[in-house]
Coordinates of C-alpha atoms in Angstrom, one line a residue:
M1 CA 0.0 0.0 0.0
I2 CA 1.3 3.5 -0.9
I3 CA 0.4 6.2 1.6
A4 CA 0.6 9.6 0.0
S5 CA 1.9 12.5 2.0
R6 CA -0.4 15.3 3.1
A7 CA 1.3 17.6 0.5
Q8 CA 0.6 15.1 -2.2
V9 CA -3.1 14.8 -1.3
F10 CA -3.9 18.5 -0.7
A11 CA -2.6 21.5 -2.5
L12 CA -0.2 23.6 -0.4
E13 CA -1.6 26.8 1.0
R14 CA 0.3 29.8 -0.4
H15 CA 1.8 32.1 2.2
I16 CA 3.7 35.2 1.2
H17 CA 6.3 36.2 3.8
A18 CA 8.5 39.3 3.6
S19 CA 11.7 40.0 5.4
A20 CA 13.6 43.2 6.1
G21 CA 17.4 42.5 5.6
A22 CA 16.5 39.3 3.9
T23 CA 20.1 38.5 2.6
S24 CA 21.8 38.0 6.0
A25 CA 22.3 35.1 8.4
Q26 CA 19.7 36.7 10.7
Q27 CA 17.1 35.0 8.4
L28 CA 18.5 31.5 8.9
P29 CA 15.2 30.1 10.5
I30 CA 13.3 31.3 7.4
F31 CA 16.0 29.9 5.0
V32 CA 16.1 26.6 6.8
A33 CA 12.3 26.3 7.0
K34 CA 12.1 27.0 3.2
D35 CA 15.0 25.0 1.9
L36 CA 14.7 22.0 4.1
G37 CA 11.1 21.5 3.3
I38 CA 9.7 22.4 6.7
F39 CA 7.1 24.8 5.4
E40 CA 5.9 22.2 2.9
K41 CA 5.7 19.7 5.8
Q42 CA 3.2 22.0 7.4
G43 CA 1.2 22.3 4.2
L44 CA 2.4 25.7 3.2
D45 CA 3.9 27.0 0.0
V46 CA 5.9 29.9 1.4
D47 CA 7.1 32.6 -1.0
P48 CA 9.8 34.6 0.8
L49 CA 10.3 38.2 -0.4
A50 CA 12.9 40.8 0.5
I51 CA 11.8 44.4 1.2
T52 CA 14.3 47.0 2.2
G53 CA 13.1 49.1 5.2
G54 CA 10.7 48.3 8.0
S55 CA 8.2 51.0 7.2
I56 CA 7.8 49.9 3.5
L57 CA 7.5 46.3 4.6
L58 CA 4.7 47.1 7.1
Q59 CA 2.9 49.1 4.4
A60 CA 2.8 45.9 2.3
L61 CA 1.5 44.0 5.3
V62 CA -1.2 46.5 6.1
G63 CA -2.1 46.6 2.4
R64 CA -2.5 42.8 2.5
S65 CA 0.1 42.2 -0.3
I66 CA 1.8 39.8 2.1
H67 CA 0.6 37.5 4.9
S68 CA 3.4 38.0 7.4
A69 CA 6.7 39.7 7.9
N70 CA 9.8 39.7 10.0
V71 CA 11.5 42.9 11.0
A72 CA 13.0 44.6 14.1
A73 CA 10.5 45.7 16.7
M74 CA 10.9 49.4 16.1
A75 CA 8.8 49.5 13.0
P76 CA 5.8 47.4 14.2
V77 CA 5.8 49.3 17.5
R78 CA 5.5 52.6 15.7
A79 CA 2.8 51.3 13.4
I80 CA 0.7 49.7 16.1
A81 CA 1.0 52.9 18.3
S82 CA -0.3 54.8 15.2
G83 CA -3.4 52.5 15.0
A84 CA -2.3 49.7 12.6
D85 CA -4.1 46.4 13.3
L86 CA -0.9 44.4 13.7
A87 CA 0.6 42.2 16.4
I88 CA 4.0 40.7 17.1
T89 CA 3.3 36.9 17.2
A90 CA 6.8 35.6 17.8
T91 CA 10.5 36.6 17.8
F92 CA 13.2 34.2 16.6
L93 CA 16.1 36.6 17.3
N94 CA 16.3 38.6 20.5
K95 CA 19.8 40.0 20.1
N96 CA 21.3 43.0 18.2
L97 CA 23.8 41.2 16.1
Y98 CA 25.2 44.3 14.3
S99 CA 28.6 45.8 14.1
F100 CA 29.4 49.5 13.6
I101 CA 31.9 49.8 10.7
A102 CA 33.5 52.9 9.1
R103 CA 35.9 53.9 6.3
K104 CA 39.5 53.0 7.1
E105 CA 40.5 56.6 8.0
I106 CA 37.9 56.6 10.8
R107 CA 39.6 55.0 13.7
S108 CA 37.5 55.9 16.8
P109 CA 33.9 56.9 17.6
A110 CA 35.0 60.5 18.1
D111 CA 35.9 60.6 14.4
L112 CA 32.2 60.1 13.5
K113 CA 31.2 63.7 14.4
G114 CA 29.8 65.4 11.4
K115 CA 29.9 62.3 9.3
K116 CA 27.2 60.6 7.2
I117 CA 26.0 57.2 8.6
G118 CA 24.2 54.9 6.2
I119 CA 21.1 53.0 7.2
A120 CA 18.7 50.8 5.3
N121 CA 15.8 53.2 6.0
F122 CA 14.4 55.2 8.9
G123 CA 12.5 53.4 11.6
G124 CA 14.2 50.0 11.6
A125 CA 17.0 48.1 13.3
N126 CA 19.8 50.0 11.5
Q127 CA 18.6 53.3 13.0
F128 CA 18.1 51.8 16.4
S129 CA 21.6 50.2 16.3
V130 CA 23.2 53.5 15.4
L131 CA 21.4 55.5 18.1
S132 CA 22.2 52.8 20.7
A133 CA 25.9 53.0 19.8
L134 CA 25.9 56.8 19.9
K135 CA 24.3 56.7 23.4
A136 CA 27.0 54.3 24.6
W137 CA 29.6 56.7 23.3
D138 CA 28.0 59.7 24.9
M139 CA 27.4 61.3 21.5
P140 CA 24.2 63.2 20.7
P141 CA 22.2 62.0 17.7
E142 CA 22.6 65.4 16.1
A143 CA 26.4 64.9 15.9
I144 CA 26.0 62.7 12.8
Q145 CA 23.7 62.6 9.7
L146 CA 21.6 59.5 9.0
V147 CA 21.3 58.7 5.3
P148 CA 19.0 56.0 3.9
S149 CA 21.4 54.0 1.7
G150 CA 19.8 50.6 0.8
N151 CA 20.7 47.1 1.8
N152 CA 24.0 45.8 3.3
M153 CA 25.9 45.5 0.1
A154 CA 24.7 48.8 -1.2
R155 CA 25.9 50.5 1.9
L156 CA 29.3 48.9 1.7
I157 CA 29.6 50.0 -1.9
A158 CA 28.4 53.5 -0.9
M159 CA 31.1 53.6 1.8
E160 CA 33.8 52.6 -0.7
G161 CA 32.6 55.3 -3.0
G162 CA 32.8 58.0 -0.3
R163 CA 29.0 58.7 -0.3
I164 CA 28.7 57.6 3.4
D165 CA 31.3 57.4 6.1
A166 CA 30.0 54.6 8.3
T167 CA 27.1 52.1 8.7
V168 CA 26.0 49.1 10.7
I169 CA 26.0 45.6 9.2
P170 CA 25.1 42.1 10.5
N171 CA 28.0 40.5 12.2
S172 CA 28.0 37.8 9.5
S173 CA 29.2 40.4 7.1
V174 CA 32.0 41.8 9.2
G175 CA 34.6 39.6 7.6
M176 CA 33.7 41.0 4.2
A177 CA 34.0 44.5 5.5
S178 CA 37.4 43.8 7.1
K179 CA 38.7 42.4 3.8
R180 CA 37.8 45.7 2.2
G181 CA 40.0 47.5 4.8
M182 CA 37.1 49.0 6.8
T183 CA 37.3 49.8 10.5
V184 CA 35.2 47.9 13.0
L185 CA 34.3 50.4 15.7
A186 CA 32.0 48.2 17.8
N187 CA 30.1 45.0 18.2
I188 CA 26.7 46.3 19.2
A189 CA 25.7 43.1 20.9
E190 CA 28.1 44.2 23.7
I191 CA 26.1 47.4 24.1
V192 CA 22.5 46.3 23.8
K193 CA 21.9 43.1 25.8
E194 CA 18.4 42.2 24.5
F195 CA 16.6 43.5 21.5
P196 CA 13.7 41.9 19.5
D197 CA 15.5 42.0 16.2
R198 CA 13.5 39.4 14.1
T199 CA 9.9 39.7 15.2
V200 CA 7.2 37.9 13.2
I201 CA 4.3 40.3 12.4
M202 CA 0.8 39.5 11.2
E203 CA -2.5 41.4 11.0
R204 CA -4.8 40.6 14.0
S205 CA -7.6 40.0 11.5
Y206 CA -5.4 37.4 9.7
L207 CA -4.8 35.7 13.1
Q208 CA -8.6 35.4 13.5
K209 CA -9.7 34.4 10.0
E210 CA -6.7 32.3 9.0
R211 CA -5.6 31.1 12.4
E212 CA -4.6 27.5 11.3
N213 CA -2.4 28.8 8.5
A214 CA -0.8 31.3 10.8
K215 CA -0.2 28.6 13.3
R216 CA 1.4 26.3 10.7
F217 CA 3.8 29.1 9.7
L218 CA 4.9 29.7 13.3
R219 CA 5.2 25.9 13.9
A220 CA 7.5 25.7 10.9
I221 CA 9.6 28.6 12.2
S222 CA 9.8 26.9 15.6
E223 CA 10.9 23.6 14.1
A224 CA 13.5 25.3 12.0
T225 CA 14.9 27.2 15.0
Y226 CA 15.0 24.0 17.0
R227 CA 16.9 22.1 14.3
L228 CA 19.4 24.9 13.9
K229 CA 20.2 24.9 17.6
F230 CA 20.1 21.2 18.4
E231 CA 21.0 19.3 15.3
P232 CA 24.6 19.9 14.5
E233 CA 24.5 17.1 11.8
L234 CA 22.7 19.7 9.6
R235 CA 25.8 21.8 9.4
E236 CA 26.7 21.1 5.8
K237 CA 23.1 21.6 4.6
V238 CA 22.9 24.9 6.5
I239 CA 26.2 26.2 5.2
S240 CA 25.0 25.4 1.6
V241 CA 21.8 27.3 2.3
L242 CA 23.8 30.3 3.5
M243 CA 26.0 30.3 0.5
K244 CA 22.9 30.1 -1.8
R245 CA 20.8 32.7 0.0
T246 CA 23.5 35.2 1.0
R247 CA 26.1 34.6 -1.8
M248 CA 28.8 34.2 0.8
E249 CA 32.0 32.4 0.1
R250 CA 32.2 29.0 1.9
K251 CA 34.6 30.3 4.6
D252 CA 32.3 33.2 5.4
A253 CA 29.3 30.9 5.5
E254 CA 31.1 28.6 7.9
E255 CA 31.9 31.5 10.2
A256 CA 28.3 32.7 10.0
Y257 CA 27.0 29.3 10.8
A258 CA 29.3 29.0 13.9
S259 CA 28.3 32.5 15.0
Y260 CA 24.5 32.3 14.5
R261 CA 23.3 28.8 15.1
N262 CA 23.1 29.2 18.9
V263 CA 21.8 32.8 19.0
F264 CA 18.2 32.2 17.9
S265 CA 15.5 32.0 20.5
Y266 CA 13.8 28.7 21.1
P267 CA 11.0 28.7 21.6
P268 CA 10.7 31.8 19.4
R269 CA 9.1 34.1 22.0
T270 CA 9.6 37.8 22.3
G271 CA 12.0 39.1 25.0
R272 CA 9.9 41.3 27.3
R273 CA 12.8 43.4 28.5
G274 CA 14.0 44.2 25.0
L275 CA 10.4 45.1 23.8
Q276 CA 9.9 47.3 26.8
D277 CA 13.2 49.2 25.9
V278 CA 11.9 49.7 22.4
L279 CA 8.6 51.1 23.7
E280 CA 10.5 53.5 25.9
I281 CA 12.8 54.7 23.0
V282 CA 9.8 55.2 20.7
Q283 CA 7.9 57.1 23.4
K284 CA 10.8 59.5 23.8
E285 CA 11.1 60.3 20.1
S286 CA 10.5 63.9 19.4
G287 CA 7.0 64.7 18.1
H288 CA 5.6 61.3 19.1
A289 CA 2.2 61.5 20.8
K290 CA 1.8 59.8 24.2
M291 CA 1.3 56.1 23.5
D292 CA 0.1 53.0 25.3
V293 CA 3.2 51.1 26.5
S294 CA 1.4 48.0 27.8
L295 CA 3.0 44.9 26.1
S296 CA -0.4 43.4 25.3
R297 CA -1.1 46.3 23.0
Y298 CA 1.8 45.0 20.7
L299 CA 2.0 41.3 21.4
D300 CA -0.3 38.4 20.6
E301 CA 1.6 35.2 21.3
S302 CA -1.5 33.0 21.8
L303 CA -0.5 30.8 18.9
M304 CA 3.0 30.3 20.3
E305 CA 1.4 29.3 23.6
E306 CA -0.8 26.7 21.8
I307 CA 2.2 25.4 19.9
E308 CA 4.2 25.0 23.2
Q309 CA 1.3 23.2 24.8
E310 CA 1.2 20.8 21.9

């Protein structure tokens, strides 16, 4: 007797997921869930997209062009505070894994005064990382100029061309920057102890109307995160996935695997301390109206609770 798999009997449900910073090792749970067939195992045909900048990504989510997104917490917090019907449903990375890099003639944080700092876009993890580093260095935000400059590679090229003087990049790309002679000013993970960097966002209406599909997506992310952390025998497969998805050379992919496989959160729940810090920072932003800072306003982890009980 031949027993057909669920995917063979039923058509896979299409699910469009967009990521901010989709070409870095921060996206490993998404890459692994897609390329190792974990989404398909859950009955989902996931179409991963890359959208630069948290605000643009959330516009696509609110406009229902996509079903879910992952992005640093700053963007959804601002959107929800402004009335968007969104919720943070999970977080698979609760660390700020960026490094502050600069052109080779910039040797210390003091040299950044008056310089142009490239970020992907306003409102996301890049901006938060830059502001956090400046705070640690006792430098006021107005001491530098923030310049939206595209994705990681675009910012490195802009720095080489002299259009910007510094930027922040994922730690997995630091080796590439060092090879180009750039200065590494700081590992921001040593400055910010907890930060919900890869939060999974969905519309609250989607959570109600398509609850089972949303749950399958989060179950796949949970399994991918578990396998990354606790199945070292997947090393070669994950390195191949990294090389394919990020266009890293093998040595860089090996280093990224070693650096990242243990940093993801399992279960993928949102760090409360980090989210509270984000709420406080957004509340202090100039021109921002007084906002509700209760965590329940921004979080809906009921599906994660059900998955953990299962």
